[in-house]
Tab-separated table of C-alpha atoms and ligand atoms in Angstrom:
chain	number	residue	atom	x	y	z
A	892	MET	CA	146.238	109.266	58.187
A	893	ALA	CA	146.691	107.685	61.532
A	894	LEU	CA	144.489	107.173	64.428
A	895	ILE	CA	146.669	107.754	67.580
A	896	VAL	CA	145.762	107.598	71.209
A	897	GLN	CA	147.602	110.100	73.586
A	898	LYS	CA	147.621	110.106	77.076
A	899	PHE	CA	148.818	112.738	79.313
A	900	GLY	CA	149.901	112.306	82.978
A	901	GLY	CA	149.335	114.107	85.979
A	902	THR	CA	152.100	116.602	85.594
A	903	SER	CA	151.575	117.249	82.121
A	904	VAL	CA	147.962	118.523	82.971
A	905	GLY	CA	149.164	119.954	86.441
A	906	THR	CA	148.235	123.466	85.757
A	907	VAL	CA	145.915	125.380	83.369
A	908	GLU	CA	148.798	126.752	81.454
A	909	ARG	CA	150.052	123.136	80.884
A	910	ILE	CA	146.534	122.127	79.760
A	911	GLU	CA	146.801	124.839	77.330
A	912	GLN	CA	150.225	123.404	76.082
A	913	VAL	CA	148.856	120.035	75.743
A	914	ALA	CA	145.765	121.501	73.821
A	915	GLU	CA	148.431	123.362	71.177
A	916	LYS	CA	150.366	119.847	70.831
A	917	VAL	CA	146.947	118.053	69.983
A	918	LYS	CA	146.038	120.787	67.700
A	919	LYS	CA	149.100	120.269	65.844
A	920	PHE	CA	148.725	116.597	65.368
A	921	ARG	CA	144.974	117.230	64.173
A	922	GLU	CA	146.139	119.605	61.667
A	923	ALA	CA	148.526	116.980	60.442
A	924	GLY	CA	145.696	115.157	59.669
A	925	ASP	CA	145.469	112.342	62.228
A	926	ASP	CA	142.715	111.274	64.203
A	927	ILE	CA	143.238	111.773	67.801
A	928	VAL	CA	141.780	110.364	71.030
A	929	VAL	CA	143.303	112.026	74.153
A	930	VAL	CA	143.267	110.366	77.716
A	931	VAL	CA	143.980	112.589	80.572
A	932	SER	CA	145.167	111.882	84.410
A	933	ALA	CA	144.027	114.072	87.089
A	934	MET	CA	146.043	117.230	87.836
A	935	SER	CA	149.202	116.302	89.701
A	936	GLY	CA	148.661	115.926	93.273
A	937	GLU	CA	144.901	115.646	93.036
A	938	THR	CA	144.341	112.071	93.557
A	939	ASN	CA	146.308	112.227	96.515
A	940	ARG	CA	144.335	115.200	97.880
A	941	LEU	CA	141.162	113.456	97.508
A	942	ILE	CA	142.240	110.216	99.047
A	943	GLY	CA	143.361	112.302	102.036
A	944	LEU	CA	140.128	113.902	102.283
A	945	ALA	CA	138.411	110.445	102.465
A	946	LYS	CA	141.060	109.469	105.029
A	947	GLN	CA	140.020	112.253	107.306
A	948	ILE	CA	136.581	110.425	107.618
A	949	MET	CA	137.803	107.168	107.940
A	950	ASP	CA	141.213	104.974	107.886
A	951	GLN	CA	140.110	102.602	105.348
A	952	PRO	CA	137.832	104.592	103.159
A	953	ILE	CA	134.825	102.416	101.689
A	954	PRO	CA	135.982	101.629	98.263
A	955	ARG	CA	132.885	102.214	96.303
A	956	GLU	CA	132.583	105.686	97.791
A	957	LEU	CA	136.442	106.404	97.236
A	958	ASP	CA	136.083	105.674	93.706
A	959	VAL	CA	133.078	108.163	93.339
A	960	MET	CA	135.244	110.829	94.819
A	961	VAL	CA	138.702	110.034	93.304
A	962	SER	CA	137.022	109.752	89.580
A	963	THR	CA	136.283	113.429	89.858
A	964	GLY	CA	139.975	114.616	89.475
A	965	GLU	CA	139.776	113.345	85.720
A	966	GLN	CA	136.523	114.724	85.035
A	967	VAL	CA	137.918	118.109	85.734
A	968	THR	CA	140.728	117.627	83.387
A	969	ILE	CA	138.764	116.210	80.424
A	970	ALA	CA	136.529	119.357	80.551
A	971	LEU	CA	139.483	121.818	80.884
A	972	LEU	CA	141.184	120.144	77.961
A	973	SER	CA	138.192	120.242	75.672
A	974	MET	CA	137.482	123.966	76.312
A	975	ALA	CA	141.197	124.675	75.688
A	976	LEU	CA	140.905	122.719	72.428
A	977	LEU	CA	137.502	124.301	71.393
A	978	LYS	CA	138.870	127.873	72.194
A	979	ARG	CA	141.662	126.838	69.752
A	980	GLY	CA	138.949	126.139	66.894
A	981	VAL	CA	139.500	122.490	67.289
A	982	PRO	CA	136.246	120.321	67.570
A	983	ALA	CA	136.332	118.511	70.478
A	984	VAL	CA	134.186	116.514	72.987
A	985	SER	CA	134.858	114.991	76.563
A	986	TYR	CA	133.523	111.607	78.004
A	987	THR	CA	133.832	110.099	81.351
A	988	GLY	CA	134.634	106.291	81.473
A	989	ASN	CA	130.780	105.834	82.182
A	990	GLN	CA	129.957	108.003	79.060
A	991	VAL	CA	132.085	106.025	76.588
A	992	ARG	CA	131.135	102.768	78.658
A	993	ILE	CA	134.535	101.493	79.733
A	994	LEU	CA	132.948	98.438	81.469
A	995	THR	CA	134.724	96.977	84.358
A	996	ASP	CA	134.189	94.374	87.101
A	997	SER	CA	133.169	95.479	90.358
A	998	SER	CA	136.677	95.427	92.045
A	999	HIS	CA	136.505	98.924	93.280
A	1000	THR	CA	140.024	100.810	93.475
A	1001	LYS	CA	141.628	97.999	91.341
A	1002	ALA	CA	138.909	97.155	88.917
A	1003	ARG	CA	139.659	95.220	85.604
A	1004	ILE	CA	138.504	96.508	82.116
A	1005	LEU	CA	136.285	94.096	80.364
A	1006	SER	CA	135.120	95.786	77.561
A	1007	ILE	CA	135.064	99.164	75.642
A	1008	ASP	CA	131.844	100.471	73.644
A	1009	ASP	CA	133.928	102.405	70.784
A	1010	ALA	CA	130.730	103.440	68.876
A	1011	ASN	CA	130.717	107.020	70.191
A	1012	ILE	CA	134.174	107.513	69.956
A	1013	ARG	CA	134.394	106.383	66.278
A	1014	ALA	CA	131.373	108.540	65.399
A	1015	ASP	CA	133.068	111.456	66.925
A	1016	LEU	CA	136.116	110.855	65.081
A	1017	LYS	CA	134.385	110.452	61.990
A	1018	ALA	CA	132.826	113.824	62.370
A	1019	GLY	CA	136.181	115.372	62.733
A	1020	ARG	CA	136.222	115.608	66.565
A	1021	VAL	CA	139.294	115.014	69.013
A	1022	VAL	CA	137.766	112.845	71.746
A	1023	VAL	CA	138.992	113.403	75.394
A	1024	VAL	CA	138.699	110.371	77.815
A	1025	ALA	CA	139.045	110.556	81.488
A	1026	GLY	CA	141.738	108.021	82.333
A	1027	PHE	CA	141.691	105.772	85.451
A	1028	GLN	CA	137.811	105.137	85.522
A	1029	GLY	CA	135.308	102.962	84.354
A	1030	VAL	CA	131.748	101.675	85.038
A	1031	ASP	CA	130.695	98.160	86.443
A	1032	GLU	CA	127.640	96.531	85.184
A	1033	HIS	CA	125.503	97.960	87.837
A	1034	GLY	CA	126.467	101.632	86.921
A	1035	ASN	CA	128.785	101.839	89.661
A	1036	ILE	CA	132.025	104.013	89.162
A	1037	THR	CA	135.074	102.145	89.403
A	1038	THR	CA	138.757	103.080	89.232
A	1039	LEU	CA	141.837	101.109	87.730
A	1040	GLY	CA	144.424	101.314	90.592
A	1041	ARG	CA	147.264	104.044	90.925
A	1042	GLY	CA	148.682	104.837	87.572
A	1043	GLY	CA	145.474	103.725	85.959
A	1044	SER	CA	145.105	106.271	83.244
A	1045	ASP	CA	148.141	104.435	81.268
A	1046	THR	CA	145.733	101.574	81.009
A	1047	THR	CA	142.785	103.377	79.825
A	1048	GLY	CA	145.172	104.760	77.006
A	1049	VAL	CA	146.353	101.321	76.250
A	1050	ALA	CA	142.891	99.558	76.438
A	1051	LEU	CA	141.477	102.547	74.045
A	1052	ALA	CA	144.158	101.984	71.424
A	1053	ALA	CA	143.407	98.247	71.364
A	1054	ALA	CA	139.809	98.739	71.208
A	1055	LEU	CA	140.241	101.319	68.385
A	1056	LYS	CA	143.044	99.503	66.692
A	1057	ALA	CA	144.878	102.639	67.206
A	1058	ASP	CA	148.320	102.970	64.808
A	1059	GLU	CA	150.178	104.076	68.130
A	1060	CYS	CA	149.389	104.489	71.767
A	1061	GLN	CA	151.626	107.606	72.919
A	1062	ILE	CA	151.920	107.778	76.732
A	1063	TYR	CA	153.376	111.332	77.203
A	1064	THR	CA	154.825	112.110	80.599
A	1065	ASP	CA	157.632	114.253	82.480
A	1066	VAL	CA	160.694	112.039	81.410
A	1067	ASP	CA	161.574	111.770	77.897
A	1068	GLY	CA	161.150	107.820	77.557
A	1069	VAL	CA	161.959	104.704	79.845
A	1070	TYR	CA	165.311	104.866	81.401
A	1071	THR	CA	167.717	102.203	82.575
A	1072	THR	CA	166.414	103.037	85.849
A	1073	ASP	CA	164.629	106.081	87.408
A	1074	PRO	CA	166.607	109.048	86.346
A	1075	ARG	CA	165.587	111.040	89.559
A	1076	VAL	CA	167.545	108.594	91.581
A	1077	VAL	CA	170.551	108.021	89.154
A	1078	PRO	CA	171.481	110.827	87.047
A	1079	GLN	CA	173.458	108.788	84.774
A	1080	ALA	CA	170.780	106.856	83.770
A	1081	GLN	CA	170.228	106.397	79.938
A	1082	ARG	CA	167.058	106.685	77.944
A	1083	LEU	CA	166.373	103.277	76.154
A	1084	ASP	CA	165.447	103.654	72.321
A	1085	LYS	CA	163.394	100.318	72.629
A	1086	ILE	CA	162.369	97.705	75.397
A	1087	THR	CA	160.817	94.312	75.117
A	1088	PHE	CA	157.150	93.999	76.655
A	1089	GLU	CA	158.460	91.233	78.493
A	1090	GLU	CA	161.206	93.305	80.191
A	1091	MET	CA	158.885	96.335	80.606
A	1092	LEU	CA	156.508	94.002	82.123
A	1093	GLU	CA	159.064	92.997	84.892
A	1094	MET	CA	160.310	96.957	85.074
A	1095	ALA	CA	156.603	97.894	85.961
A	1096	SER	CA	155.938	94.951	88.306
A	1097	LEU	CA	159.117	95.473	90.121
A	1098	GLY	CA	158.356	98.960	90.815
A	1099	SER	CA	159.381	101.244	87.851
A	1100	LYS	CA	156.244	103.577	87.899
A	1101	VAL	CA	156.844	105.140	84.541
A	1102	LEU	CA	153.805	102.752	83.298
A	1103	GLN	CA	151.291	100.841	85.115
A	1104	ILE	CA	151.896	97.010	84.708
A	1105	ARG	CA	148.096	96.424	83.515
A	1106	SER	CA	148.879	98.925	80.670
A	1107	VAL	CA	151.989	96.772	79.643
A	1108	GLU	CA	150.022	93.660	79.728
A	1109	PHE	CA	147.298	95.154	77.544
A	1110	ALA	CA	149.686	96.342	75.169
A	1111	GLY	CA	151.564	93.026	74.849
A	1112	LYS	CA	148.242	91.019	74.718
A	1113	TYR	CA	146.761	92.974	71.972
A	1114	ASN	CA	150.030	94.023	70.301
A	1115	VAL	CA	149.560	97.555	70.657
A	1116	PRO	CA	152.437	99.752	69.446
A	1117	LEU	CA	153.318	101.904	72.617
A	1118	ARG	CA	155.741	104.734	73.040
A	1119	VAL	CA	156.597	106.686	76.083
A	1120	LEU	CA	157.538	110.314	75.253
A	1121	HIS	CA	158.166	113.675	76.962
A	1122	SER	CA	154.995	115.880	76.713
A	1123	PHE	CA	156.941	119.030	75.911
A	1124	GLN	CA	160.148	118.234	74.625
A	1125	GLU	CA	160.809	116.747	71.046
A	1126	GLY	CA	162.477	113.228	70.791
A	1127	PRO	CA	161.701	109.827	69.841
A	1128	GLY	CA	161.049	108.609	73.373
A	1129	THR	CA	161.100	104.703	73.928
A	1130	LEU	CA	159.073	102.296	71.919
A	1131	ILE	CA	157.857	99.214	73.661
A	1132	THR	CA	158.536	96.443	71.361
A	1133	LEU	CA	157.925	92.580	70.745
A	1134	ASP	CA	161.284	91.694	69.211
A	1135	GLU	CA	164.019	91.266	71.160
A	1136	GLU	CA	167.106	93.126	69.933
A	1137	GLU	CA	169.242	90.974	67.430
A	1138	SER	CA	172.535	93.185	67.536
A	1139	MET	CA	175.433	91.930	69.249
A	1140	GLU	CA	175.521	94.697	71.377
A	1141	GLN	CA	172.635	93.690	73.466
A	1142	PRO	CA	173.310	94.743	77.015
A	1143	ILE	CA	172.690	91.902	79.413
A	1144	ILE	CA	170.634	93.929	81.823
A	1145	SER	CA	168.375	96.340	80.279
A	1146	GLY	CA	167.210	97.951	83.650
A	1147	ILE	CA	167.039	98.261	87.454
A	1148	ALA	CA	163.750	98.517	88.945
A	1149	PHE	CA	163.419	98.977	92.941
A	1150	ASN	CA	160.393	99.523	95.253
A	1151	ARG	CA	159.866	100.484	98.682
A	1152	ASP	CA	156.241	99.058	98.974
A	1153	GLU	CA	157.022	95.818	100.510
A	1154	ALA	CA	157.762	94.667	104.207
A	1155	LYS	CA	159.110	91.608	105.587
A	1156	LEU	CA	157.837	89.106	108.094
A	1157	THR	CA	159.504	86.184	109.783
A	1158	ILE	CA	158.502	83.233	112.060
A	1159	ARG	CA	161.263	81.335	113.863
A	1160	GLY	CA	161.625	77.936	115.287
A	1161	VAL	CA	158.627	76.618	113.138
A	1162	PRO	CA	158.618	72.428	113.615
A	1163	ASP	CA	159.776	71.450	110.477
A	1164	THR	CA	157.214	68.787	109.170
A	1165	PRO	CA	155.493	68.484	105.870
A	1166	GLY	CA	152.604	70.892	105.300
A	1167	VAL	CA	154.401	73.903	107.272
A	1168	ALA	CA	154.432	76.209	104.397
A	1169	PHE	CA	150.818	75.966	103.852
A	1170	LYS	CA	149.898	76.306	107.552
A	1171	ILE	CA	152.096	79.688	107.449
A	1172	LEU	CA	150.807	80.958	104.198
A	1173	GLY	CA	147.306	79.543	104.173
A	1174	PRO	CA	145.816	82.139	106.679
A	1175	ILE	CA	147.760	85.141	105.050
A	1176	SER	CA	146.094	84.227	101.531
A	1177	ALA	CA	142.696	83.414	103.190
A	1178	ALA	CA	142.682	87.158	104.372
A	1179	ASN	CA	143.591	87.985	100.668
A	1180	ILE	CA	147.199	89.286	101.332
A	1181	GLU	CA	149.490	88.567	98.296
A	1182	VAL	CA	152.860	87.178	99.113
A	1183	ASP	CA	155.660	88.088	97.056
A	1184	MET	CA	159.200	86.590	98.094
A	1185	ILE	CA	159.565	83.624	100.176
A	1186	VAL	CA	162.519	82.070	101.973
A	1187	GLN	CA	162.664	78.899	104.105
A	1188	ASN	CA	165.892	77.967	105.803
A	1189	VAL	CA	166.303	74.417	107.717
A	1190	SER	CA	168.349	74.738	110.898
A	1191	HIS	CA	169.925	71.747	112.832
A	1192	ASP	CA	167.568	71.146	115.375
A	1193	ASN	CA	164.747	70.126	113.216
A	1194	THR	CA	163.029	73.549	113.170
A	1195	THR	CA	162.907	75.922	110.418
A	1196	ASP	CA	162.863	79.829	110.051
A	1197	PHE	CA	160.420	80.948	107.333
A	1198	THR	CA	160.562	84.843	105.913
A	1199	PHE	CA	158.285	86.263	103.155
A	1200	THR	CA	157.003	89.619	101.992
A	1201	VAL	CA	153.944	91.436	101.452
A	1202	HIS	CA	152.684	94.854	100.448
A	1203	ARG	CA	153.442	97.185	103.267
A	1204	ASN	CA	149.630	98.162	103.331
A	1205	ASP	CA	149.199	94.891	104.524
A	1206	TYR	CA	151.892	94.533	106.944
A	1207	GLN	CA	150.033	95.096	110.039
A	1208	SER	CA	147.200	92.657	109.168
A	1209	ALA	CA	149.881	89.716	108.380
A	1210	LEU	CA	152.036	90.227	111.266
A	1211	GLU	CA	148.835	89.667	113.405
A	1212	ILE	CA	147.833	86.743	111.558
A	1213	LEU	CA	151.384	85.324	111.529
A	1214	LYS	CA	151.456	85.860	115.581
A	1215	GLN	CA	148.498	83.723	115.827
A	1216	THR	CA	149.891	80.934	113.730
A	1217	ALA	CA	152.977	81.072	115.728
A	1218	THR	CA	151.045	80.072	118.814
A	1219	SER	CA	148.989	77.501	117.131
A	1220	ILE	CA	151.806	75.488	115.520
A	1221	GLY	CA	154.078	75.878	118.449
A	1222	ALA	CA	156.854	78.337	116.438
A	1223	ARG	CA	159.119	80.368	118.646
A	1224	GLU	CA	158.358	83.939	117.553
A	1225	ALA	CA	156.548	86.050	114.696
A	1226	THR	CA	158.356	89.438	113.652
A	1227	GLY	CA	158.441	91.730	111.061
A	1228	ASP	CA	160.302	94.644	109.579
A	1229	THR	CA	159.159	97.595	107.402
A	1230	ASN	CA	162.501	99.072	106.538
A	1231	ILE	CA	163.345	96.744	103.653
A	1232	ALA	CA	163.465	97.695	99.959
A	1233	LYS	CA	163.580	95.231	96.747
A	1234	VAL	CA	166.065	96.074	94.106
A	1235	SER	CA	166.036	94.023	90.775
A	1236	ILE	CA	168.018	93.635	87.613
A	1237	VAL	CA	166.010	92.808	84.628
A	1238	GLY	CA	167.139	91.880	81.002
A	1239	VAL	CA	166.328	89.259	78.431
A	1240	GLY	CA	170.073	89.170	77.688
A	1241	MET	CA	170.324	87.114	81.197
A	1242	ARG	CA	168.859	84.237	79.291
A	1243	SER	CA	172.221	84.073	77.200
A	1244	HIS	CA	174.569	85.073	80.002
A	1245	ALA	CA	176.076	83.063	83.018
A	1246	GLY	CA	176.938	84.676	86.246
A	1247	VAL	CA	174.799	87.555	86.112
A	1248	ALA	CA	173.653	87.055	89.660
A	1249	SER	CA	176.838	86.656	91.238
A	1250	ARG	CA	177.945	89.923	89.519
A	1251	MET	CA	174.910	91.748	91.098
A	1252	PHE	CA	176.045	90.243	94.748
A	1253	GLU	CA	179.762	91.198	94.004
A	1254	ALA	CA	178.624	94.774	93.322
A	1255	LEU	CA	176.505	94.828	96.579
A	1256	ALA	CA	179.311	93.140	98.522
A	1257	LYS	CA	181.702	95.853	97.395
A	1258	GLU	CA	179.432	98.593	99.039
A	1259	SER	CA	179.177	96.310	102.075
A	1260	ILE	CA	175.192	96.032	101.428
A	1261	ASN	CA	173.678	93.059	103.110
A	1262	ILE	CA	171.392	90.748	101.121
A	1263	GLN	CA	168.542	89.400	103.240
A	1264	MET	CA	166.519	87.594	100.418
A	1265	ILE	CA	166.929	86.667	96.885
A	1266	SER	CA	164.716	85.552	94.192
A	1267	THR	CA	165.064	85.096	90.425
A	1268	SER	CA	163.286	84.322	87.445
A	1269	GLU	CA	164.760	83.543	83.662
A	1270	ILE	CA	165.061	87.479	83.028
A	1271	LYS	CA	165.253	89.061	86.721
A	1272	VAL	CA	167.187	88.833	89.958
A	1273	SER	CA	165.516	90.570	92.838
A	1274	VAL	CA	167.223	91.226	96.339
A	1275	VAL	CA	165.767	92.551	99.664
A	1276	ILE	CA	168.102	95.001	101.202
A	1277	GLU	CA	167.919	97.482	104.085
A	1278	GLU	CA	165.987	100.297	102.999
A	1279	LYS	CA	168.528	102.924	103.877
A	1280	TYR	CA	171.072	101.037	101.143
A	1281	LEU	CA	168.560	101.391	98.511
A	1282	GLU	CA	169.805	104.493	96.406
A	1283	LEU	CA	173.358	103.424	97.109
A	1284	ALA	CA	172.660	99.577	95.544
A	1285	VAL	CA	170.741	101.029	92.616
A	1286	ARG	CA	173.946	103.111	91.528
A	1287	ALA	CA	176.281	100.573	92.503
A	1288	LEU	CA	174.415	98.159	90.169
A	1289	HIS	CA	173.884	100.801	87.365
A	1290	THR	CA	177.777	101.322	87.115
A	1291	ALA	CA	178.588	97.470	87.760
A	1292	PHE	CA	176.259	96.363	84.641
A	1293	GLU	CA	177.809	99.310	82.686
A	1294	LEU	CA	174.528	101.224	82.282
A	1295	ASP	CA	175.990	104.675	83.019
A	1296	ALA	CA	175.904	107.019	80.138
A	1297	PRO	CA	179.272	107.296	78.502
A	1298	ALA	CA	179.316	110.963	78.398
A	1299	ARG	CA	179.287	111.159	82.140
A	1300	GLN	CA	180.857	107.955	83.397
A	1301	GLY	CA	183.359	108.483	86.194
A	1302	GLU	CA	181.548	111.787	87.386
B	1291	LIG	P1	152.591	110.437	84.722
B	1291	LIG	O1	152.062	111.367	85.940
B	1291	LIG	O2	152.933	111.215	83.764
B	1291	LIG	O3	151.847	109.000	84.690
B	1291	LIG	P2	154.599	108.959	86.701
B	1291	LIG	O4	154.884	109.773	87.697
B	1291	LIG	O5	153.346	108.023	86.659
B	1291	LIG	O6	153.948	110.080	85.434
B	1291	LIG	O7	155.717	108.122	85.835
B	1291	LIG	C1	156.729	108.874	85.521
B	1291	LIG	C2	157.924	108.993	86.576
B	1291	LIG	O8	158.459	107.761	86.438
B	1291	LIG	C3	159.292	109.724	86.314
B	1291	LIG	O9	159.188	110.830	86.564
B	1291	LIG	C4	160.163	108.804	86.773
B	1291	LIG	O10	160.772	109.572	88.105
B	1291	LIG	C5	159.512	107.779	87.399
B	1291	LIG	N1	160.375	106.342	86.838
B	1291	LIG	C6	160.701	105.255	87.303
B	1291	LIG	N2	161.588	104.452	86.846
B	1291	LIG	C7	161.527	104.917	85.598
B	1291	LIG	C8	162.386	104.499	84.387
B	1291	LIG	N3	163.157	103.176	84.511
B	1291	LIG	N4	162.310	105.373	83.308
B	1291	LIG	C9	161.841	106.590	83.243
B	1291	LIG	N5	161.094	106.971	84.515
B	1291	LIG	C10	160.967	106.216	85.569
B	1292	LIG	N1	144.991	109.991	88.780
B	1292	LIG	C1	145.391	108.587	89.023
B	1292	LIG	C2	146.542	108.558	89.870
B	1292	LIG	O1	147.113	109.309	90.461
B	1292	LIG	C3	145.531	108.070	87.782
B	1292	LIG	C4	146.831	108.253	86.829
B	1292	LIG	O2	147.288	109.290	87.244
B	1292	LIG	O3	147.218	107.384	85.941
B	1292	LIG	O4	146.792	107.499	90.128
B	1293	LIG	MG1	151.760	107.238	85.786
């Protein structure tokens, strides 16, 4: 008998019919003798709808109140799923994050889980009940409702699996596993049987929203066996594993990630003296704005151009700050561009292969796509390009690194 945590995402509980289907599935697992804890998201579109309501009142909703509201989405689905299970004669009970006591810090809208009290859940499992827990939400030490950031139900699932020492955490969604890239953008993308935690972490942090990055961090840290599966189709899904593949066949690149969430800022004609990077980025970080990629050029007249990227949500504030900095340090101008996208190739195989980056640049050059910025780490290369070329770039790279599904090659 195994203890399994099963997380169902928004589309999988998007209608009452689907919730009934999920209940059927959970019932089958329960009847096979496994102990089951289910984590559910809000019905698809619900979290966005709730955020939209708040934004009708204020542009920047007050985080504490926003959390009180958006957490209701998951409260609805836990109750509906429990009812659907009970209707089928499966003993079940629903809990909000607060009722379990998923204790988090107080960073509203992006809280981190500190601890989970597993006493209630264990008692229910012992009594033969399926436990249905609301994803995405927790409670801080003062009793305030918190949420874990968009896509946070994945993290609830993995954190519960870690706390309960579950045999597996299964993330059920609307695709049948982790693909070489988003299958909605590249139909030739292939499902991966396995991917390492390290690669999945890079993929998630570089924009593949199939798993929330914190869920992968948790799974890696506590060594939780994690699998991504389709909610309503049978199949092995994708196992996220610690081992690097030993076979000779290991591809150099495991996947391609991309995101449209960043914006680029440039300050030109900066006097090139020691401390310049600090003068430019100090005020940005003081405003709590995270910087991702950075490029600095030295030009011939002893001035430098400096470019960096931030999240698009922070673009306006960052540009204001940079304009002030330009005036105070005597730079020529500060400008910005939101029409950019970041494309990254990821793979542990890169460690043992030379020339991966140049192969990437060659593929982009063949499509006449201009590279604006580059950053690399041991297992990834990222480039910033003009947003309108994003899909073309992802497809070209997918082909260049021989990731296209064999049956469809040349289509
Ligand atoms: P859920 O609501 O179940 O949490 P998400 O929308 O958060 O589902 O995540 C699943 C989606 O992630 C898929 O529909 C797919 O479009 C997208 N996705 C992005 N990159 C990948 C990838 N590499 N492999 C699989 N799916 C991906
Ligand atoms: N409902 C939340 C969201 O839409 C959490 C989740 O689905 O994982 O972000
Ligand atoms: Mg998700």
